[in-house]
Coordinates of N, CA and C in Angstrom, one line a residue:
M1 N 147.5 -169.7 175.5 CA 146.1 -169.6 175.7 C 145.7 -168.3 176.3
K2 N 146.5 -167.8 177.2 CA 146.3 -166.5 177.9 C 146.4 -165.4 176.8
Y3 N 147.4 -165.6 175.9 CA 147.6 -164.6 174.9 C 146.4 -164.5 173.9
N4 N 145.9 -165.7 173.6 CA 144.7 -165.7 172.7 C 143.5 -165.0 173.3
K5 N 143.3 -165.2 174.7 CA 142.2 -164.6 175.4 C 142.4 -163.1 175.3
Q6 N 143.6 -162.6 175.5 CA 143.9 -161.2 175.5 C 143.6 -160.6 174.1
L7 N 144.0 -161.3 173.1 CA 143.8 -160.9 171.7 C 142.3 -160.9 171.4
L8 N 141.5 -161.9 171.9 CA 140.1 -161.9 171.6 C 139.4 -160.7 172.3
A9 N 139.9 -160.4 173.6 CA 139.3 -159.3 174.3 C 139.5 -158.0 173.6
A10 N 140.7 -157.8 173.1 CA 141.1 -156.6 172.4 C 140.2 -156.4 171.1
A11 N 140.0 -157.6 170.4 CA 139.2 -157.6 169.2 C 137.8 -157.2 169.5
L12 N 137.2 -157.8 170.6 CA 135.8 -157.5 171.0 C 135.7 -156.0 171.4
C13 N 136.7 -155.5 172.0 CA 136.7 -154.1 172.4 C 136.7 -153.2 171.2
A14 N 137.5 -153.5 170.2 CA 137.6 -152.7 169.0 C 136.2 -152.8 168.2
L15 N 135.6 -154.0 168.1 CA 134.4 -154.2 167.5 C 133.3 -153.4 168.2
S16 N 133.4 -153.4 169.5 CA 132.4 -152.6 170.3 C 132.5 -151.1 170.0
S17 N 133.7 -150.6 169.9 CA 133.9 -149.2 169.6 C 133.4 -148.9 168.2
L18 N 133.6 -149.8 167.2 CA 133.1 -149.5 165.9 C 131.6 -149.6 165.9
A19 N 131.0 -150.4 166.7 CA 129.5 -150.5 166.7 C 128.9 -149.3 167.3
M20 N 129.7 -148.6 168.2 CA 129.2 -147.4 168.9 C 129.2 -146.2 168.0
A21 N 130.1 -146.2 167.0 CA 130.3 -145.1 166.1 C 129.1 -145.1 165.1
G22 N 128.8 -143.9 164.6 CA 127.8 -143.8 163.5 C 126.5 -143.3 164.0
G23 N 126.4 -142.7 165.2 CA 125.1 -142.3 165.8 C 124.6 -141.0 165.1
F24 N 125.5 -140.3 164.3 CA 125.1 -139.1 163.6 C 125.0 -139.3 162.1
D25 N 125.0 -140.6 161.6 CA 125.0 -140.9 160.2 C 123.7 -140.4 159.5
G26 N 123.8 -139.8 158.3 CA 122.6 -139.5 157.5 C 122.5 -138.0 157.4
P27 N 121.4 -137.5 156.8 CA 121.1 -136.1 156.6 C 120.6 -135.5 157.9
S28 N 120.8 -134.2 158.0 CA 120.3 -133.5 159.2 C 120.0 -132.0 158.9
V29 N 119.2 -131.4 159.8 CA 119.0 -130.0 159.7 C 119.1 -129.4 161.1
Q30 N 119.7 -128.3 161.3 CA 119.9 -127.7 162.6 C 119.7 -126.2 162.6
A31 N 119.2 -125.6 163.7 CA 119.0 -124.2 163.8 C 119.6 -123.8 165.2
G32 N 120.0 -122.5 165.3 CA 120.6 -122.1 166.5 C 120.6 -120.6 166.6
I33 N 121.3 -120.1 167.7 CA 121.5 -118.7 168.0 C 123.1 -118.5 168.0
A34 N 123.5 -117.5 167.3 CA 124.9 -117.2 167.1 C 125.3 -115.8 167.7
L35 N 126.3 -115.7 168.5 CA 126.9 -114.5 168.9 C 128.1 -114.2 168.0
T36 N 128.1 -113.1 167.3 CA 129.1 -112.7 166.3 C 129.9 -111.5 166.8
A37 N 131.2 -111.6 166.5 CA 132.1 -110.4 166.7 C 132.8 -110.2 165.3
A38 N 132.3 -109.2 164.6 CA 132.7 -108.9 163.3 C 133.6 -107.7 163.2
Q39 N 134.5 -107.6 162.3 CA 135.5 -106.5 162.2 C 135.7 -106.1 160.8
T40 N 135.9 -104.8 160.6 CA 136.3 -104.3 159.3 C 137.6 -103.6 159.3
E41 N 138.5 -104.0 158.5 CA 139.9 -103.4 158.4 C 139.8 -102.4 157.3
L42 N 140.2 -101.1 157.6 CA 140.1 -100.0 156.6 C 141.5 -99.7 156.2
R43 N 141.7 -99.6 154.9 CA 142.9 -99.2 154.3 C 142.7 -98.0 153.3
N44 N 143.7 -97.1 153.3 CA 143.6 -95.9 152.5 C 142.4 -95.1 152.9
F45 N 142.0 -95.2 154.2 CA 140.8 -94.5 154.7 C 141.3 -93.4 155.7
S46 N 140.4 -92.6 156.0 CA 140.8 -91.5 157.0 C 139.8 -91.6 158.1
P47 N 140.2 -92.2 159.3 CA 141.6 -92.8 159.5 C 141.6 -94.3 159.1
D48 N 142.9 -94.8 158.8 CA 143.1 -96.2 158.7 C 142.9 -96.9 160.0
G49 N 142.7 -98.2 160.0 CA 142.5 -98.9 161.3 C 141.5 -100.0 161.2
K50 N 141.0 -100.4 162.3 CA 140.0 -101.5 162.4 C 138.9 -101.0 163.3
V51 N 137.7 -101.4 162.9 CA 136.5 -101.1 163.7 C 135.7 -102.4 163.8
S52 N 135.0 -102.6 164.9 CA 134.3 -103.9 165.2 C 133.0 -103.7 165.9
D53 N 132.2 -104.7 165.9 CA 130.9 -104.7 166.7 C 130.5 -106.1 166.9
S54 N 129.5 -106.3 167.7 CA 129.0 -107.6 168.0 C 127.5 -107.6 167.7
S55 N 126.9 -108.8 167.4 CA 125.5 -109.0 167.2 C 125.1 -110.4 167.6
V56 N 123.8 -110.5 167.9 CA 123.2 -111.8 168.2 C 122.2 -112.1 167.0
I57 N 122.4 -113.2 166.3 CA 121.5 -113.5 165.1 C 121.2 -115.0 165.1
G58 N 120.5 -115.4 164.2 CA 120.1 -116.9 164.0 C 121.1 -117.6 163.1
S59 N 121.1 -118.9 163.1 CA 121.9 -119.7 162.2 C 121.0 -120.9 161.8
L60 N 121.3 -121.4 160.5 CA 120.6 -122.5 160.0 C 121.7 -123.3 159.2
A61 N 121.6 -124.7 159.3 CA 122.5 -125.6 158.5 C 121.8 -126.8 158.1
L62 N 122.2 -127.3 156.9 CA 121.8 -128.6 156.3 C 123.0 -129.4 156.1
G63 N 123.0 -130.7 156.5 CA 124.3 -131.4 156.4 C 124.0 -132.9 156.2
Y64 N 125.1 -133.6 155.9 CA 125.1 -135.1 155.8 C 126.4 -135.6 156.5
S65 N 126.2 -136.6 157.3 CA 127.3 -137.1 158.1 C 127.5 -138.6 157.8
K66 N 128.7 -139.1 157.9 CA 129.0 -140.6 157.7 C 130.1 -141.0 158.5
A67 N 130.0 -142.0 159.3 CA 131.0 -142.5 160.2 C 131.8 -143.6 159.5
Y68 N 133.1 -143.6 159.7 CA 134.0 -144.7 159.3 C 134.7 -145.2 160.5
G69 N 134.0 -146.1 161.2 CA 134.5 -146.5 162.5 C 134.3 -145.4 163.4
Q70 N 135.3 -145.0 164.2 CA 135.2 -143.9 165.1 C 135.5 -142.5 164.4
L71 N 136.1 -142.6 163.2 CA 136.3 -141.4 162.4 C 135.0 -141.0 161.7
N72 N 134.8 -139.7 161.4 CA 133.6 -139.2 160.9 C 133.9 -138.2 159.8
L73 N 133.1 -138.1 158.8 CA 133.2 -137.1 157.8 C 131.8 -136.5 157.5
A74 N 131.7 -135.2 157.6 CA 130.4 -134.6 157.3 C 130.6 -133.3 156.4
G75 N 129.6 -132.9 155.8 CA 129.6 -131.6 155.0 C 128.3 -131.1 154.9
G76 N 128.2 -129.8 154.4 CA 126.9 -129.2 154.3 C 126.9 -127.8 153.9
L77 N 125.7 -127.2 154.1 CA 125.5 -125.8 153.7 C 125.0 -125.1 155.0
F78 N 125.5 -123.9 155.2 CA 125.1 -123.1 156.4 C 124.8 -121.7 156.1
A79 N 124.0 -121.0 156.9 CA 123.8 -119.6 156.7 C 123.5 -118.9 158.0
L80 N 123.9 -117.6 158.1 CA 123.5 -116.8 159.2 C 122.2 -116.0 158.9
L81 N 121.3 -116.1 159.8 CA 120.0 -115.5 159.6 C 119.9 -114.1 160.2
G82 N 120.6 -113.2 159.5 CA 120.7 -111.8 160.0 C 121.9 -111.1 159.4
S83 N 122.2 -109.9 159.8 CA 123.3 -109.1 159.2 C 124.2 -108.6 160.4
P84 N 125.3 -109.4 160.6 CA 126.2 -109.0 161.7 C 126.8 -107.6 161.5
K85 N 126.7 -106.7 162.5 CA 127.4 -105.4 162.5 C 128.9 -105.7 162.5
S86 N 129.7 -104.9 161.7 CA 131.1 -105.0 161.7 C 131.9 -103.7 162.0
G87 N 131.2 -102.8 162.7 CA 131.9 -101.6 163.2 C 131.3 -100.3 162.6
S88 N 131.8 -99.2 163.2 CA 131.3 -97.9 162.8 C 132.3 -96.8 163.1
L89 N 132.2 -95.7 162.4 CA 133.0 -94.5 162.7 C 132.0 -93.3 162.7
N90 N 132.2 -92.5 163.8 CA 131.3 -91.4 163.9 C 132.0 -90.1 164.4
S91 N 131.6 -89.0 164.0 CA 132.1 -87.7 164.5 C 130.9 -86.8 164.8
F92 N 130.7 -86.4 166.0 CA 129.6 -85.5 166.4 C 130.2 -84.2 166.9
D93 N 129.8 -83.1 166.4 CA 130.3 -81.8 166.8 C 129.3 -81.2 167.8
A94 N 129.8 -80.9 169.0 CA 129.0 -80.3 170.0 C 129.2 -78.8 170.2
S95 N 130.0 -78.2 169.3 CA 130.3 -76.8 169.4 C 129.0 -76.0 169.0
P96 N 128.9 -74.8 169.6 CA 127.7 -73.9 169.2 C 127.6 -73.6 167.8
T97 N 128.8 -73.4 167.1 CA 128.8 -73.0 165.7 C 128.5 -74.2 164.8
G98 N 128.8 -75.4 165.2 CA 128.6 -76.5 164.3 C 129.6 -76.6 163.2
T99 N 130.7 -76.0 163.3 CA 131.7 -75.9 162.2 C 132.3 -77.3 161.9
G100 N 132.3 -78.2 162.9 CA 132.9 -79.5 162.7 C 132.0 -80.4 162.0
G101 N 130.8 -80.2 162.0 CA 129.8 -81.0 161.3 C 129.6 -82.4 161.9
L102 N 128.9 -83.2 161.3 CA 128.6 -84.6 161.7 C 128.7 -85.5 160.6
W103 N 129.4 -86.6 160.8 CA 129.4 -87.6 159.8 C 129.5 -89.0 160.4
S104 N 129.1 -90.0 159.6 CA 129.1 -91.4 160.2 C 129.3 -92.4 159.1
D105 N 130.0 -93.5 159.4 CA 130.1 -94.7 158.5 C 129.7 -95.9 159.4
E106 N 128.9 -96.7 158.9 CA 128.5 -97.9 159.6 C 128.7 -99.1 158.6
F107 N 129.2 -100.2 159.2 CA 129.5 -101.4 158.4 C 128.8 -102.6 158.9
K108 N 128.4 -103.5 158.0 CA 127.8 -104.7 158.3 C 128.1 -105.8 157.2
L109 N 127.8 -107.1 157.6 CA 127.9 -108.2 156.6 C 126.5 -108.7 156.4
K110 N 126.1 -108.9 155.2 CA 124.8 -109.4 154.8 C 124.9 -110.7 154.1
Q111 N 123.8 -111.5 154.1 CA 123.7 -112.7 153.3 C 124.9 -113.6 153.4
V112 N 125.3 -113.9 154.7 CA 126.5 -114.7 155.0 C 126.1 -116.2 154.9
W113 N 126.7 -116.9 154.0 CA 126.5 -118.3 153.8 C 127.7 -119.0 153.4
G114 N 127.7 -120.4 153.6 CA 129.0 -121.1 153.2 C 128.8 -122.6 153.1
L115 N 129.8 -123.2 152.5 CA 129.9 -124.7 152.4 C 131.0 -125.1 153.3
S116 N 130.8 -126.3 154.0 CA 131.7 -126.7 154.9 C 132.0 -128.2 154.8
I117 N 133.3 -128.6 155.2 CA 133.7 -130.0 155.3 C 134.1 -130.1 156.8
E118 N 133.6 -131.2 157.5 CA 133.7 -131.3 158.9 C 134.3 -132.7 159.2
P119 N 135.6 -132.9 159.2 CA 136.2 -134.2 159.7 C 136.1 -134.2 161.2
G120 N 135.7 -135.4 161.7 CA 135.4 -135.5 163.1 C 135.8 -136.9 163.7
Y121 N 135.5 -137.0 165.0 CA 135.8 -138.2 165.7 C 134.7 -138.6 166.7
N122 N 134.2 -139.8 166.6 CA 133.1 -140.2 167.5 C 133.6 -140.6 168.8
L123 N 133.4 -139.8 169.8 CA 133.8 -140.2 171.2 C 133.0 -141.4 171.7
S124 N 131.7 -141.4 171.2 CA 130.8 -142.5 171.5 C 129.7 -142.4 170.5
E125 N 128.7 -143.3 170.6 CA 127.6 -143.2 169.7 C 126.8 -141.9 169.8
S126 N 126.9 -141.3 171.0 CA 126.1 -140.1 171.2 C 126.9 -138.8 171.3
T127 N 128.2 -138.8 171.1 CA 129.0 -137.6 171.1 C 130.0 -137.6 170.0
L128 N 130.0 -136.5 169.3 CA 130.9 -136.3 168.1 C 131.6 -135.0 168.2
V129 N 132.9 -135.0 168.1 CA 133.7 -133.7 168.1 C 134.2 -133.6 166.6
Y130 N 134.4 -132.3 166.1 CA 134.7 -132.2 164.7 C 135.4 -130.8 164.5
A131 N 136.2 -130.8 163.5 CA 136.8 -129.5 162.9 C 135.9 -129.1 161.8
K132 N 136.0 -127.8 161.5 CA 135.1 -127.2 160.4 C 136.0 -126.4 159.5
L133 N 136.0 -126.7 158.3 CA 136.7 -126.0 157.2 C 135.7 -125.5 156.2
S134 N 135.7 -124.2 155.9 CA 134.5 -123.6 155.2 C 135.0 -122.6 154.1
Y135 N 134.2 -122.6 153.0 CA 134.3 -121.5 152.1 C 133.0 -120.7 152.3
V136 N 133.2 -119.4 152.4 CA 132.1 -118.5 152.9 C 132.0 -117.3 151.9
Q137 N 130.7 -116.9 151.7 CA 130.4 -115.8 150.9 C 129.6 -114.8 151.7
A138 N 129.8 -113.5 151.5 CA 129.0 -112.5 152.2 C 129.0 -111.2 151.4
T139 N 128.0 -110.3 151.7 CA 128.0 -109.0 151.1 C 128.3 -108.0 152.2
G140 N 129.4 -107.2 151.9 CA 129.8 -106.2 152.9 C 129.1 -104.9 152.5
Q141 N 128.6 -104.2 153.5 CA 127.9 -102.9 153.2 C 128.5 -101.8 154.1
N142 N 128.6 -100.6 153.4 CA 129.0 -99.4 154.1 C 127.8 -98.4 153.9
R143 N 127.2 -98.0 155.0 CA 126.2 -96.9 155.0 C 126.9 -95.6 155.6
Y144 N 126.8 -94.5 154.8 CA 127.4 -93.3 155.2 C 126.4 -92.1 155.3
D145 N 126.8 -91.2 156.1 CA 126.0 -89.9 156.2 C 126.9 -88.8 156.4
Y146 N 127.2 -88.0 155.3 CA 128.1 -86.9 155.4 C 127.3 -85.6 155.1
S147 N 126.0 -85.6 155.3 CA 125.2 -84.5 154.9 C 125.5 -83.3 155.7
R148 N 126.0 -83.4 157.0 CA 126.4 -82.3 157.8 C 127.8 -82.2 158.1
A149 N 128.7 -82.8 157.2 CA 130.1 -82.7 157.3 C 130.6 -81.3 156.9
P150 N 131.8 -80.9 157.2 CA 132.3 -79.6 156.7 C 132.3 -79.5 155.2
V151 N 132.5 -80.6 154.5 CA 132.3 -80.6 153.1 C 131.2 -81.6 152.8
P152 N 129.9 -81.2 152.8 CA 128.8 -82.1 152.7 C 128.8 -83.0 151.4
E153 N 128.6 -84.3 151.6 CA 128.6 -85.2 150.5 C 127.4 -86.1 150.5
G154 N 126.4 -85.7 151.3 CA 125.1 -86.4 151.3 C 125.2 -87.8 152.1
A155 N 124.2 -88.6 151.8 CA 124.1 -89.9 152.5 C 123.8 -91.0 151.5
G156 N 124.2 -92.2 151.8 CA 124.0 -93.3 150.9 C 124.6 -94.6 151.4
S157 N 124.8 -95.5 150.5 CA 125.4 -96.8 150.9 C 126.0 -97.4 149.7
A158 N 126.9 -98.4 149.9 CA 127.6 -99.1 148.8 C 127.8 -100.5 149.4
E159 N 127.9 -101.5 148.4 CA 128.1 -102.9 148.8 C 129.1 -103.6 147.9
A160 N 129.6 -104.7 148.3 CA 130.5 -105.5 147.5 C 130.4 -106.9 148.0
K161 N 130.6 -107.9 147.1 CA 130.6 -109.3 147.5 C 132.0 -109.7 148.0
H162 N 132.0 -110.4 149.1 CA 133.3 -110.9 149.7 C 133.3 -112.4 149.7
S163 N 134.4 -113.0 149.5 CA 134.6 -114.5 149.7 C 135.7 -114.7 150.7
G164 N 135.7 -115.8 151.4 CA 136.7 -116.1 152.4 C 136.7 -117.5 152.8
F165 N 137.6 -117.8 153.8 CA 137.7 -119.2 154.3 C 137.6 -119.1 155.8
G166 N 137.0 -120.2 156.3 CA 136.8 -120.2 157.8 C 137.4 -121.5 158.3
I167 N 137.7 -121.4 159.6 CA 138.2 -122.6 160.3 C 137.5 -122.6 161.7
G168 N 137.1 -123.7 162.2 CA 136.4 -123.8 163.5 C 136.4 -125.2 164.0
A169 N 135.6 -125.4 165.1 CA 135.5 -126.6 165.7 C 134.1 -126.7 166.5
G170 N 133.6 -127.9 166.7 CA 132.4 -128.0 167.4 C 132.2 -129.4 168.0
V171 N 131.1 -129.5 168.7 CA 130.7 -130.8 169.4 C 129.2 -131.0 169.2
K172 N 128.8 -132.2 168.9 CA 127.4 -132.6 168.8 C 127.2 -133.7 169.8
F173 N 126.0 -133.6 170.5 CA 125.7 -134.6 171.5 C 124.2 -135.0 171.4
K174 N 123.9 -136.3 171.5 CA 122.5 -136.7 171.3 C 121.7 -136.4 172.5
L175 N 120.5 -135.9 172.3 CA 119.5 -135.7 173.3 C 118.4 -136.8 173.3
S176 N 118.2 -137.4 172.1 CA 117.3 -138.5 171.9 C 117.8 -139.2 170.6
S177 N 117.1 -140.2 170.2 CA 117.5 -140.9 169.0 C 117.6 -140.1 167.7
K178 N 116.8 -139.0 167.7 CA 116.7 -138.1 166.5 C 117.2 -136.7 166.8
L179 N 117.1 -136.3 168.0 CA 117.4 -134.9 168.4 C 118.8 -134.8 169.0
Y180 N 119.6 -133.7 168.6 CA 120.9 -133.5 169.2 C 121.1 -132.0 169.4
G181 N 122.0 -131.8 170.3 CA 122.5 -130.4 170.6 C 123.8 -130.2 169.9
V182 N 124.2 -128.9 169.6 CA 125.5 -128.6 169.0 C 126.0 -127.3 169.5
V183 N 127.3 -127.2 169.7 CA 128.0 -126.0 170.1 C 129.2 -125.9 169.2
E184 N 129.3 -124.7 168.6 CA 130.3 -124.5 167.5 C 130.9 -123.1 167.5
F185 N 132.2 -123.0 167.2 CA 132.9 -121.8 167.0 C 133.6 -121.8 165.6
Q186 N 133.6 -120.6 165.0 CA 134.2 -120.4 163.7 C 134.8 -119.0 163.5
Q187 N 136.0 -119.0 162.8 CA 136.6 -117.7 162.5 C 136.7 -117.7 160.9
V188 N 136.2 -116.6 160.3 CA 136.2 -116.4 158.9 C 137.0 -115.1 158.5
S189 N 137.9 -115.2 157.6 CA 138.6 -114.1 157.1 C 138.2 -113.9 155.6
F190 N 137.7 -112.7 155.3 CA 137.3 -112.4 153.9 C 138.4 -111.6 153.1
D191 N 138.2 -111.6 151.8 CA 139.1 -110.8 151.0 C 138.8 -109.3 151.1
S192 N 139.7 -108.5 150.5 CA 139.5 -107.1 150.6 C 138.9 -106.6 149.3
K193 N 138.0 -105.6 149.4 CA 137.3 -105.0 148.3 C 137.2 -103.5 148.3
R194 N 137.0 -102.9 147.2 CA 136.7 -101.4 147.1 C 135.2 -101.3 146.9
Y195 N 134.5 -100.5 147.7 CA 133.1 -100.3 147.6 C 132.8 -99.2 146.6
Y196 N 133.7 -98.3 146.4 CA 133.5 -97.1 145.5 C 134.6 -97.1 144.5
G197 N 134.2 -96.8 143.2 CA 135.1 -96.9 142.1 C 136.0 -95.7 142.0
D198 N 135.6 -94.5 142.6 CA 136.4 -93.3 142.4 C 137.3 -92.9 143.6
V199 N 137.4 -93.8 144.6 CA 138.3 -93.6 145.8 C 139.1 -94.8 146.0
P200 N 140.3 -94.7 146.8 CA 141.2 -95.8 147.0 C 140.9 -96.6 148.2
E201 N 139.8 -96.3 149.0 CA 139.6 -97.0 150.2 C 139.2 -98.5 149.9
T202 N 139.8 -99.4 150.8 CA 139.4 -100.8 150.7 C 138.9 -101.3 152.1
Y203 N 138.1 -102.3 152.0 CA 137.4 -102.8 153.2 C 137.7 -104.3 153.3
K204 N 138.2 -104.8 154.4 CA 138.5 -106.2 154.6 C 137.8 -106.7 155.9
P205 N 136.6 -107.4 155.8 CA 135.9 -107.9 156.9 C 136.4 -109.2 157.4
S206 N 136.2 -109.5 158.7 CA 136.4 -110.8 159.3 C 135.3 -111.1 160.3
L207 N 135.1 -112.3 160.6 CA 133.9 -112.7 161.4 C 134.3 -113.8 162.4
L208 N 134.0 -113.6 163.6 CA 134.2 -114.7 164.6 C 132.8 -115.0 165.2
S209 N 132.4 -116.2 165.2 CA 131.0 -116.6 165.6 C 131.1 -117.8 166.6
G210 N 130.2 -117.7 167.6 CA 130.0 -118.9 168.5 C 128.5 -119.1 168.5
S211 N 128.1 -120.4 168.4 CA 126.7 -120.7 168.3 C 126.3 -121.9 169.1
V212 N 125.1 -121.9 169.5 CA 124.5 -123.1 170.2 C 123.2 -123.4 169.4
G213 N 122.9 -124.7 169.3 CA 121.7 -125.0 168.6 C 121.2 -126.4 168.8
L214 N 120.1 -126.7 168.1 CA 119.5 -128.0 168.1 C 119.4 -128.6 166.7
G215 N 119.6 -129.8 166.5 CA 119.6 -130.5 165.2 C 118.6 -131.7 165.2
Y216 N 118.2 -132.0 164.0 CA 117.3 -133.2 163.9 C 117.9 -134.1 162.9
Q217 N 118.1 -135.4 163.2 CA 118.7 -136.4 162.4 C 117.6 -137.2 161.7
F218 N 117.7 -137.2 160.4 CA 116.6 -137.9 159.6 C 117.0 -139.4 159.5

């Protein structure tokens, strides 16, 4: 009899946990602010190496979530509302003769968007933790100004499409029946591209972002 009572209590506890799950089920939209640390790795460049920069931009995401007990599976579309800077190279000549010239290269990522799968775990009906696996697209840009370099080459820019994969994690927490907060981190590594057809330089960007935002559950 005692064993049956313990078994019944365990079953009720399990059913209670299952009933608590699913607080984030359905479609949602969320917006936030992201702090990015982006980097460009330069190969066959003068000099080779890595340059980086940080930016504060907006973020937007559309998603759909479904609980399976305390396990959860979500997916969706996200975009960064801005162009994260990804480093620069500069040479300024302060000599009276100006023989060293002035040149600059500035790098950024534009039109960053991606598709994500987010397996998660419902800690309660109001708190969800999740991992984020993403396929991401972006346009890398190099803006240059060599108009006052020792060998003047003018100024201009070049772009190339990059694709990459991201991995991250986050937590969502209910603020009301429809409104929730979200905190998320993600690291994206992109492929390497040549921006100019007549030179051997390649550019390989990466992006680390941390965001906070608000979401609405439909």
